[in-house]
Short mmCIF file of C-alpha atoms and ligand atoms in Angstrom, two decimals:
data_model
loop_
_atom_site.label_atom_id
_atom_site.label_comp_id
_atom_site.label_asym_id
_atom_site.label_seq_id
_atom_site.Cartn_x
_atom_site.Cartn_y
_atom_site.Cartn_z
CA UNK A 1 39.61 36.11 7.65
CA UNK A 2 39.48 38.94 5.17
CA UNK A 3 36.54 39.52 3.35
CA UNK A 4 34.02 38.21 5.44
CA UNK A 5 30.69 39.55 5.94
CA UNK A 6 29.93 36.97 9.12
CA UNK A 7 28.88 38.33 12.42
CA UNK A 8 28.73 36.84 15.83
CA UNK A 9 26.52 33.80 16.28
CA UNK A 10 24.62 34.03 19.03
CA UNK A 11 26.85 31.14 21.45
CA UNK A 12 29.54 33.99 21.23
CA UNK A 13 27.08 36.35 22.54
CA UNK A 14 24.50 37.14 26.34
CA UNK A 15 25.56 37.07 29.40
CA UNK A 16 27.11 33.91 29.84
CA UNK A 17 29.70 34.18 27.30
CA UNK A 18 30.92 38.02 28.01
CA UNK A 19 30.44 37.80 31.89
CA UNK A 20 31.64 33.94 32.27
CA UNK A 21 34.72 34.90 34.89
CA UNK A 22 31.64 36.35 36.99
CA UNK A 23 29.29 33.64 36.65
CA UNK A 24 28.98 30.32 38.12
CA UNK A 25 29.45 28.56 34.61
CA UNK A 26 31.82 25.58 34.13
CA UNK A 27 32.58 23.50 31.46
CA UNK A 28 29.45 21.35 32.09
CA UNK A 29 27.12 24.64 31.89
CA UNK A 30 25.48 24.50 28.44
CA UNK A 31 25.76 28.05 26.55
CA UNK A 32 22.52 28.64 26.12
CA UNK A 33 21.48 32.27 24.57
CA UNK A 34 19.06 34.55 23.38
CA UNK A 35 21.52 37.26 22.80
CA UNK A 36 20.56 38.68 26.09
CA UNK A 37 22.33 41.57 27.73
CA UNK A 38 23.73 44.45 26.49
CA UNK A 39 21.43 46.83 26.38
CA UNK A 40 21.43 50.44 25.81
CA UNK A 41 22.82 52.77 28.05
CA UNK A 42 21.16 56.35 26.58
CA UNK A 43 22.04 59.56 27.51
CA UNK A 44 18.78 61.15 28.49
CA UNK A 45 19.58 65.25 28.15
CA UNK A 46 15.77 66.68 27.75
CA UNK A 47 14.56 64.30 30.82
CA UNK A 48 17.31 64.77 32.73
CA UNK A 49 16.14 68.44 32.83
CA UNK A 50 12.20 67.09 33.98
CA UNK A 51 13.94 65.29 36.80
CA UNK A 52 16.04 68.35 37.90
CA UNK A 53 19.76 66.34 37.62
CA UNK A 54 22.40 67.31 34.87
CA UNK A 55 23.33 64.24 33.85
CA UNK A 56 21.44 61.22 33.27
CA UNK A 57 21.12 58.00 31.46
CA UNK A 58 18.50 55.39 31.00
CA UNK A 59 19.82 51.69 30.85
CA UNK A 60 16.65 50.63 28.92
CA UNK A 61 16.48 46.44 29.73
CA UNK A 62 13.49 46.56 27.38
CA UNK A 63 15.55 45.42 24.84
CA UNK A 64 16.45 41.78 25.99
CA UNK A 65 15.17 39.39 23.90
CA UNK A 66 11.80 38.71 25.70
CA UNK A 67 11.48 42.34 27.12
CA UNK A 68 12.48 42.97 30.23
CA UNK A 69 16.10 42.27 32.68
CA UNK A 70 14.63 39.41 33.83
CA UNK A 71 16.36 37.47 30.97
CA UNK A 72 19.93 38.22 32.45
CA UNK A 73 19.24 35.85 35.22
CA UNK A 74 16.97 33.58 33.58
CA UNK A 75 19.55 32.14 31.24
CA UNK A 76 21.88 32.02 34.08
CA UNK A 77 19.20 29.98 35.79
CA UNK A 78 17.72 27.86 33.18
CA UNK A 79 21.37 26.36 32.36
CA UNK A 80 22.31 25.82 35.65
CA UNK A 81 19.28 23.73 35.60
CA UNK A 82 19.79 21.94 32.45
CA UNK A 83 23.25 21.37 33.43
CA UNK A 84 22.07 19.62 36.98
CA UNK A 85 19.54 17.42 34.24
CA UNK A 86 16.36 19.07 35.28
CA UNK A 87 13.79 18.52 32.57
CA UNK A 88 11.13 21.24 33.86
CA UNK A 89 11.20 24.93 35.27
CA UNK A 90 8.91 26.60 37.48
CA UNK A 91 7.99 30.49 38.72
CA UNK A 92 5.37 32.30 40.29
CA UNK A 93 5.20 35.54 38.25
CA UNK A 94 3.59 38.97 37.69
CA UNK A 95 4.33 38.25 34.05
CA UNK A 96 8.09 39.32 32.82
CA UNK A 97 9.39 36.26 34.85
CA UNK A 98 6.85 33.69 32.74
CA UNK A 99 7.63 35.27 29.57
CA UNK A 100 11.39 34.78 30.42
CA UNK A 101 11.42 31.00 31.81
CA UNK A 102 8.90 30.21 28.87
CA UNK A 103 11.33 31.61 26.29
CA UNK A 104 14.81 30.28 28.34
CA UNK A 105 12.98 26.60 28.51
CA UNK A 106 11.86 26.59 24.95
CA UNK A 107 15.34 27.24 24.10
CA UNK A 108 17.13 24.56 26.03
CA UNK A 109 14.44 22.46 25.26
CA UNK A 110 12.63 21.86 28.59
CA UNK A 111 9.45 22.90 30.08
CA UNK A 112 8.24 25.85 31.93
CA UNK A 113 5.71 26.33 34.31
CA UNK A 114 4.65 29.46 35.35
CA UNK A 115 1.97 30.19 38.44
CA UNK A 116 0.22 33.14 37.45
CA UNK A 117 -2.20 35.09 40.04
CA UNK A 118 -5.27 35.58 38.05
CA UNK A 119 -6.72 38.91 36.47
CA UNK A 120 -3.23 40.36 38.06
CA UNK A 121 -0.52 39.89 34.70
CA UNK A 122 -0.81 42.39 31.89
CA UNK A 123 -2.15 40.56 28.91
CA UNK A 124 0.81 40.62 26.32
CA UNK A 125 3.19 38.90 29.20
CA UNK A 126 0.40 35.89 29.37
CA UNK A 127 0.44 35.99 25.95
CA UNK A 128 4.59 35.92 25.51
CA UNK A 129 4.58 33.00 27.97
CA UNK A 130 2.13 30.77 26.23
CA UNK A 131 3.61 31.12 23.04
CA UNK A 132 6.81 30.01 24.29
CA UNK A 133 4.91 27.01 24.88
CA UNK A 134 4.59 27.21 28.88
CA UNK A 135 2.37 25.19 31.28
CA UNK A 136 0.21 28.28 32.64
CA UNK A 137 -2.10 27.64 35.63
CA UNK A 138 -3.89 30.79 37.28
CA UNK A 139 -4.14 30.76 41.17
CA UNK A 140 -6.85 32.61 42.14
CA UNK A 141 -4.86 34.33 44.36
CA UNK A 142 -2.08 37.30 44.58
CA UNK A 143 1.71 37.13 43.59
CA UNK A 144 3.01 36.55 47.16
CA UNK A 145 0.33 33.55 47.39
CA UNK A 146 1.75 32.59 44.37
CA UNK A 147 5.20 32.04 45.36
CA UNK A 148 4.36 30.62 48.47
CA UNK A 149 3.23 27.63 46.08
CA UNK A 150 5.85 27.79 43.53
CA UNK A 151 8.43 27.52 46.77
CA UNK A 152 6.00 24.69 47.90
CA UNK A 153 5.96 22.51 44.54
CA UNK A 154 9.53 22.76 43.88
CA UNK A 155 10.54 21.63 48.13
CA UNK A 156 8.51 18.52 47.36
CA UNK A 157 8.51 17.96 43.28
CA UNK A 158 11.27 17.43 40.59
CA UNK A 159 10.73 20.88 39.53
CA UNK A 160 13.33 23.65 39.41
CA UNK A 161 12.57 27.26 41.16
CA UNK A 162 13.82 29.64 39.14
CA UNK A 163 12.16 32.82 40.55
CA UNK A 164 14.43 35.21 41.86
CA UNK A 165 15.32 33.48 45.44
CA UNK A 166 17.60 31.12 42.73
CA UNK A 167 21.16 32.35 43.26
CA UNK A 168 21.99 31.88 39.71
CA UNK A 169 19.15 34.37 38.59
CA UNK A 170 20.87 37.07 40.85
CA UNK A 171 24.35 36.48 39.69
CA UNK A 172 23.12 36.97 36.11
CA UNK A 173 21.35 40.24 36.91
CA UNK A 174 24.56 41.47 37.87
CA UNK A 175 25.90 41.95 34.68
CA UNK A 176 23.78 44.96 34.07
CA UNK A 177 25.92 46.92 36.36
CA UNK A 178 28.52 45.33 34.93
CA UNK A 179 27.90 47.36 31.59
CA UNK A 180 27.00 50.29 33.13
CA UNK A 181 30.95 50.65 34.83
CA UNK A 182 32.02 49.20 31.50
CA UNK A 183 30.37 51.79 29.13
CA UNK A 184 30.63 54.73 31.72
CA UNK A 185 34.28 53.69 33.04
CA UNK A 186 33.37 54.05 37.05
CA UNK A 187 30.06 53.36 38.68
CA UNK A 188 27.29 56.15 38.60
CA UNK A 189 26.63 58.41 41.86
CA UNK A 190 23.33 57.58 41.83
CA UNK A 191 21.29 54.29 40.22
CA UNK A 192 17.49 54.33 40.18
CA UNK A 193 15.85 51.55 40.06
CA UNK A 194 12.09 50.15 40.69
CA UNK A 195 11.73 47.26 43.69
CA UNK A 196 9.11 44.69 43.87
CA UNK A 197 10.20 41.38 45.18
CA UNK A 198 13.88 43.44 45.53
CA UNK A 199 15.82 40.66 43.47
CA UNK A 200 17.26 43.43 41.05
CA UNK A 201 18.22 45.97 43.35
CA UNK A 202 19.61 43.28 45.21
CA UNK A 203 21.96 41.85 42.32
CA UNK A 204 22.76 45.57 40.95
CA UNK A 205 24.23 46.06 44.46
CA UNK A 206 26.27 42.26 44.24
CA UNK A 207 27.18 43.66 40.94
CA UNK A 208 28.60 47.14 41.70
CA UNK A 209 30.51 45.65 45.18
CA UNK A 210 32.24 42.92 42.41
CA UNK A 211 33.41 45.47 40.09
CA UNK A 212 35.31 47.21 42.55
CA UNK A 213 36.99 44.60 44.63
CA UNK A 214 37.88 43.16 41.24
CA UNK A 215 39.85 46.51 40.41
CA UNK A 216 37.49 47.83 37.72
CA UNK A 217 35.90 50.70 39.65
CA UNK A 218 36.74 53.04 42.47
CA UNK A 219 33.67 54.27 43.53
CA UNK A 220 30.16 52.56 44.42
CA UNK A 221 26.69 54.24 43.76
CA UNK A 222 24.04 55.22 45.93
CA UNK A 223 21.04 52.98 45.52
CA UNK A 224 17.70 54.19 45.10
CA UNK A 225 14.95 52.07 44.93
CA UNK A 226 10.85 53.01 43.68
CA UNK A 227 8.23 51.31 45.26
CA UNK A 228 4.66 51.87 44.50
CA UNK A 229 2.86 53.81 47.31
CA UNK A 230 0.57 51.15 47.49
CA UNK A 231 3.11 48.36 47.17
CA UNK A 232 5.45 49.88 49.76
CA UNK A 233 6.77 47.14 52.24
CA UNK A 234 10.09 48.26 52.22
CA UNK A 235 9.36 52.04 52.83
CA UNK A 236 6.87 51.30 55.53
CA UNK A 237 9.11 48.26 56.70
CA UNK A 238 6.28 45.75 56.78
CA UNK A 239 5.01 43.76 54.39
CA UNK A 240 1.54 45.25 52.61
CA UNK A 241 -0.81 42.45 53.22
CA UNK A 242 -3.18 43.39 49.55
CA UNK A 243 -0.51 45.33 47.78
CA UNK A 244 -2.56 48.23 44.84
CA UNK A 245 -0.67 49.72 41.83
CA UNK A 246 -1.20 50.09 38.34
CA UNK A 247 2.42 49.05 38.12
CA UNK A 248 1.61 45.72 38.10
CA UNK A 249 5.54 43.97 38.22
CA UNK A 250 5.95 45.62 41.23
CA UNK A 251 2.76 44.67 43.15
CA UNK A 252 4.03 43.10 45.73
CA UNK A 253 3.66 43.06 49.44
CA UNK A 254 5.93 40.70 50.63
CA UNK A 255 9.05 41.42 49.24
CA UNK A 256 11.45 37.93 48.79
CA UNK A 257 14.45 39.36 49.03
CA UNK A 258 13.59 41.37 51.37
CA UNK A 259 16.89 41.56 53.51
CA UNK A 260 19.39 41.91 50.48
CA UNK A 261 17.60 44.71 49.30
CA UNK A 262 17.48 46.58 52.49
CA UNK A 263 21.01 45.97 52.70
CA UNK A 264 21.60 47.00 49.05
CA UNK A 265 20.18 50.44 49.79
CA UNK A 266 21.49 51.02 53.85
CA UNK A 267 24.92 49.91 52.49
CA UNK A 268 24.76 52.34 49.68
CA UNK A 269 23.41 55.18 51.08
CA UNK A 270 20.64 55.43 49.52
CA UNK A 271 16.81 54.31 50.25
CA UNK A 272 13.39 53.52 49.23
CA UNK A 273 10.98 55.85 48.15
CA UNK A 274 7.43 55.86 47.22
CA UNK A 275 5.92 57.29 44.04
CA UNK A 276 2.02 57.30 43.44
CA UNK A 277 0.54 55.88 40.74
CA UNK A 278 0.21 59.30 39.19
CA UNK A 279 3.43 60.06 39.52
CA UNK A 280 4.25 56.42 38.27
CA UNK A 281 2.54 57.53 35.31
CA UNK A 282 3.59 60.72 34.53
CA UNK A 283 7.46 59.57 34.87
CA UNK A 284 6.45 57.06 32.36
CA UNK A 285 4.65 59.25 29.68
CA UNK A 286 8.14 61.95 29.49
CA UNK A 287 10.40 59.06 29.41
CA UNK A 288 8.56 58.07 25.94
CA UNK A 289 7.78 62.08 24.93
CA UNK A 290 10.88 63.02 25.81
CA UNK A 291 13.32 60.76 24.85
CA UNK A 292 11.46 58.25 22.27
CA UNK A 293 12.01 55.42 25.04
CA UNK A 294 8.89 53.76 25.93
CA UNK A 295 9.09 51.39 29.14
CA UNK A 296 6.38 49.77 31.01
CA UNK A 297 4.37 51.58 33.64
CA UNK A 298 6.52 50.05 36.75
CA UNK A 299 9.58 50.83 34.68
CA UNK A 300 8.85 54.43 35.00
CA UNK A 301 9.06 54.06 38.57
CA UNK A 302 12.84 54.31 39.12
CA UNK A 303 12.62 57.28 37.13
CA UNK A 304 9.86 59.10 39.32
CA UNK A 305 11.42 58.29 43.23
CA UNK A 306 14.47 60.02 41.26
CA UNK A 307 12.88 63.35 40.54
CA UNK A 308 11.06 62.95 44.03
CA UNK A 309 14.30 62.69 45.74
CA UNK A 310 15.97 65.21 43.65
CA UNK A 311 13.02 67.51 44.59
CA UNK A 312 12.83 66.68 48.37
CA UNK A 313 16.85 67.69 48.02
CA UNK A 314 17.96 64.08 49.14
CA UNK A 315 19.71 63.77 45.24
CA UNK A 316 22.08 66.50 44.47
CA UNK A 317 21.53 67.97 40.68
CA UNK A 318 25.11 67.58 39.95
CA UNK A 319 24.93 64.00 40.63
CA UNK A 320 25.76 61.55 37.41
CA UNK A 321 22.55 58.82 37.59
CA UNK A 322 21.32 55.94 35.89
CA UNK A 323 17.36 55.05 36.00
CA UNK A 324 16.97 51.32 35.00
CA UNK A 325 13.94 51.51 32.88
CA UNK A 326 13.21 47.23 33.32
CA UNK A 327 10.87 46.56 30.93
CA UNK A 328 9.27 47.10 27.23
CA UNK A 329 6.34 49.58 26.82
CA UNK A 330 4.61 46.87 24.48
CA UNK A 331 4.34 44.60 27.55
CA UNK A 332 1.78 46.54 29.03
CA UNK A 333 0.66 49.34 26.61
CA UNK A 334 -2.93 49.84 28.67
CA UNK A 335 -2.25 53.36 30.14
CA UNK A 336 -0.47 54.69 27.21
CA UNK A 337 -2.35 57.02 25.02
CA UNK A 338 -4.49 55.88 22.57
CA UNK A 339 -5.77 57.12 19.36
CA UNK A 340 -9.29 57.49 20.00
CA UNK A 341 -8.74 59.92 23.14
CA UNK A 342 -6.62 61.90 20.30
CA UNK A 343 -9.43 63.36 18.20
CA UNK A 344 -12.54 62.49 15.95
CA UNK A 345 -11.44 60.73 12.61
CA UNK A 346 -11.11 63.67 9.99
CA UNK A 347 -12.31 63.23 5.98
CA UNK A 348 -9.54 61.20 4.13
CA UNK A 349 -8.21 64.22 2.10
CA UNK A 350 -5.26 66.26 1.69
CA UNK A 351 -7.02 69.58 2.64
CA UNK A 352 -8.41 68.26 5.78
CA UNK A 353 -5.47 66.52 7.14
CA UNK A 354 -3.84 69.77 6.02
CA UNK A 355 -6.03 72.30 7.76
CA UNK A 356 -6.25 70.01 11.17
CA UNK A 357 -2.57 69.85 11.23
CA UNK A 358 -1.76 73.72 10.39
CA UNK A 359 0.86 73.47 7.54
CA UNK A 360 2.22 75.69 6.66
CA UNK A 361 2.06 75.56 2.14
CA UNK A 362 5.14 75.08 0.30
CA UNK A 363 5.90 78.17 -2.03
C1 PLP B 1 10.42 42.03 37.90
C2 PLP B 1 10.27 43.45 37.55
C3 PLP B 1 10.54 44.48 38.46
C4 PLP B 1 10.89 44.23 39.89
O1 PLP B 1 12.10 43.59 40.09
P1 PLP B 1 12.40 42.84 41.49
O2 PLP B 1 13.64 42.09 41.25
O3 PLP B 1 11.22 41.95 41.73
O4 PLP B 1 12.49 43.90 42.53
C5 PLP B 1 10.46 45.78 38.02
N1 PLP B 1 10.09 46.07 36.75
C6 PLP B 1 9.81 45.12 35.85
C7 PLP B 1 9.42 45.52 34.48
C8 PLP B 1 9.89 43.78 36.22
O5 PLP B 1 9.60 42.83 35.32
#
């Protein structure tokens, strides 16, 4: 094939086709993909220095097709489902999940449902989901509520669960530590991460285990997971009963995979810690100023139990660490700056732009 200017089509590419030996595909699992998977893996000098460790690297799983890691295991999911003939999808969700079955259904050509508790899912992810084409219905109601319904519906109705108590969406979150021993050639010392209903930190740890008994590692990380210190159940070690963040994927009291994820981080070594909402916050605005990365609030909060920990001398500097930044900025772009808190418009000319700004004249 000399000469040719064709790439890879997108069947060649996601998880399903580079991580097949590790997922639970067979020939009668349809290849469906959005080109999901990998994702960046940056090296993060200037906020590795905010954090206090010398080296660091973001895995930013903003840049799955619909924004966020939740694709990894929703493709995984949806086929499964297509490939046992189910003809509609359903998930509770704080909003990346909807966008993700909306998009994964669309594309194998079934329908999603997605619960939504009302007045509690950043705009843009209601937004993804319904233009996906998804069956939205608000509960009036919290996320836990939420899936307590979704688990309900899909006991008693031909509908398929595919939140993140579906196997298959766990198995294809593993990949993403998958790449990170592929591009870094062992596992990490240390992977940050931020827990809600624990499903990620859960698979990362499925994921890193794998890798080694298959040979392709030596070494296993410690696990750190960030909860919000008003969505703590896991730091407290009982469930919140009206969980309060800003960081609204990871407002969740009642944690679903609750025992995996303790086990990911006892097993590991490592442990959950909880970050404010100013902290939260502040983790998220250097991860955009300092590295041109911008993540969603909650995915900022990874990042900030890491410099906590680092600070309260349970992370050693010299440790190499990963923060998994899970989600696109765009999803949820309410706290970011904005240009009215910036300044007063200035006069549209060269002079005033030019005496606002400083410059310096060219000779
Ligand atoms: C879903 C989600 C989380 C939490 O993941 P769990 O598997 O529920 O612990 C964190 N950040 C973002 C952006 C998410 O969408």
């Amino acid at each position: 094939m000399t000469g040719s200017t064709r790439g890879v089509t997108s069947d060649e590419r996601g998880v399903l086709a580079r991580y097949a030996s590790f997922l639970p595909v067979t020939p009668a699992t349809p290849r469906l993909s959005l080109q999901e998977g990998d994702t960046p893996l940056i090296a993060v000098p200037r906020l590795a220095a905010w954090v206090g460790v010398s080296e660091l690297f973001v895995k930013f799983e903003g840049m799955n097709p619909t924004g966020s890691f939740k694709d990894r295991g929703m493709v995984v999911a949806v086929a499964k489902a297509v490939e046992r003939g189910a003809r509609t999808i359903m998930c509770a969700s704080t909003g990346n999940t909807a966008a993700s079955a909306a998009a994964y259904a669309a594309r194998a050509g079934i329908t999603a449902v997605v619960l939504l508790p009302r007045g509690k899912v950043a705009g843009a992810k209601v937004s993804q989901a319904l233009a996906y084409g998804a069956r939205a219905i608000a509960l009036d109601t919290g996320f836990d509520a939420a899936l307590d319904v979704a688990r309900g519906l899909t006991a008693r109705y031909m509908v398929e669960l595919v939140n993140s108590v579906n196997p298959h969406r766990i198995a294809g979150q593993a990949t993403a530590a998958y790449e990170i021993c592929d591009i870094l050639g062992d596992a990490p010392d240390v992977l940050a991460l931020p827990v809600g209903n624990g499903g990620n930190i859960s698979a990362y740890w499925a994921g890193f285990r794998r890798y080694r008994e298959a040979g392709y590692t030596t070494s296993l990380p410690v696990i750190l997971g960030g909860q919000a210190a008003g969505a703590a159940p896991l730091v407290l070690g009982h469930p919140v009963e009206s969980p309060d963040t800003i960081a609204s994927a990871i407002r969740i009291g009642r944690p679903a995979s609750w025992e995996t994820a303790v086990a990911a981080a006892t097993e590991s070594h490592g442990e959950f810690r909880a970050v404010t909402d100013a902290q939260i916050l502040e983790a998220y605005r250097e991860v955009a100023r300092r590295e041109g990365i911008f993540c969603e609030p909650s995915s900022a909060a990874g990042v900030a139990a890491l410099r906590d920990s680092v600070a309260a001398g349970r992370t050693s500097a010299d440790a190499t660490c990963v923060c998994v930044c899970t989600g696109h900025g765009l999803k949820d772009a309410q706290f970011a700056p904005g240009l009215d808190d910036q300044a007063a418009p200035l006069p549209a000319t060269v002079e005033a732009v030019a005496a606002a700004l400083g410059l310096a004249e060219r000779s």
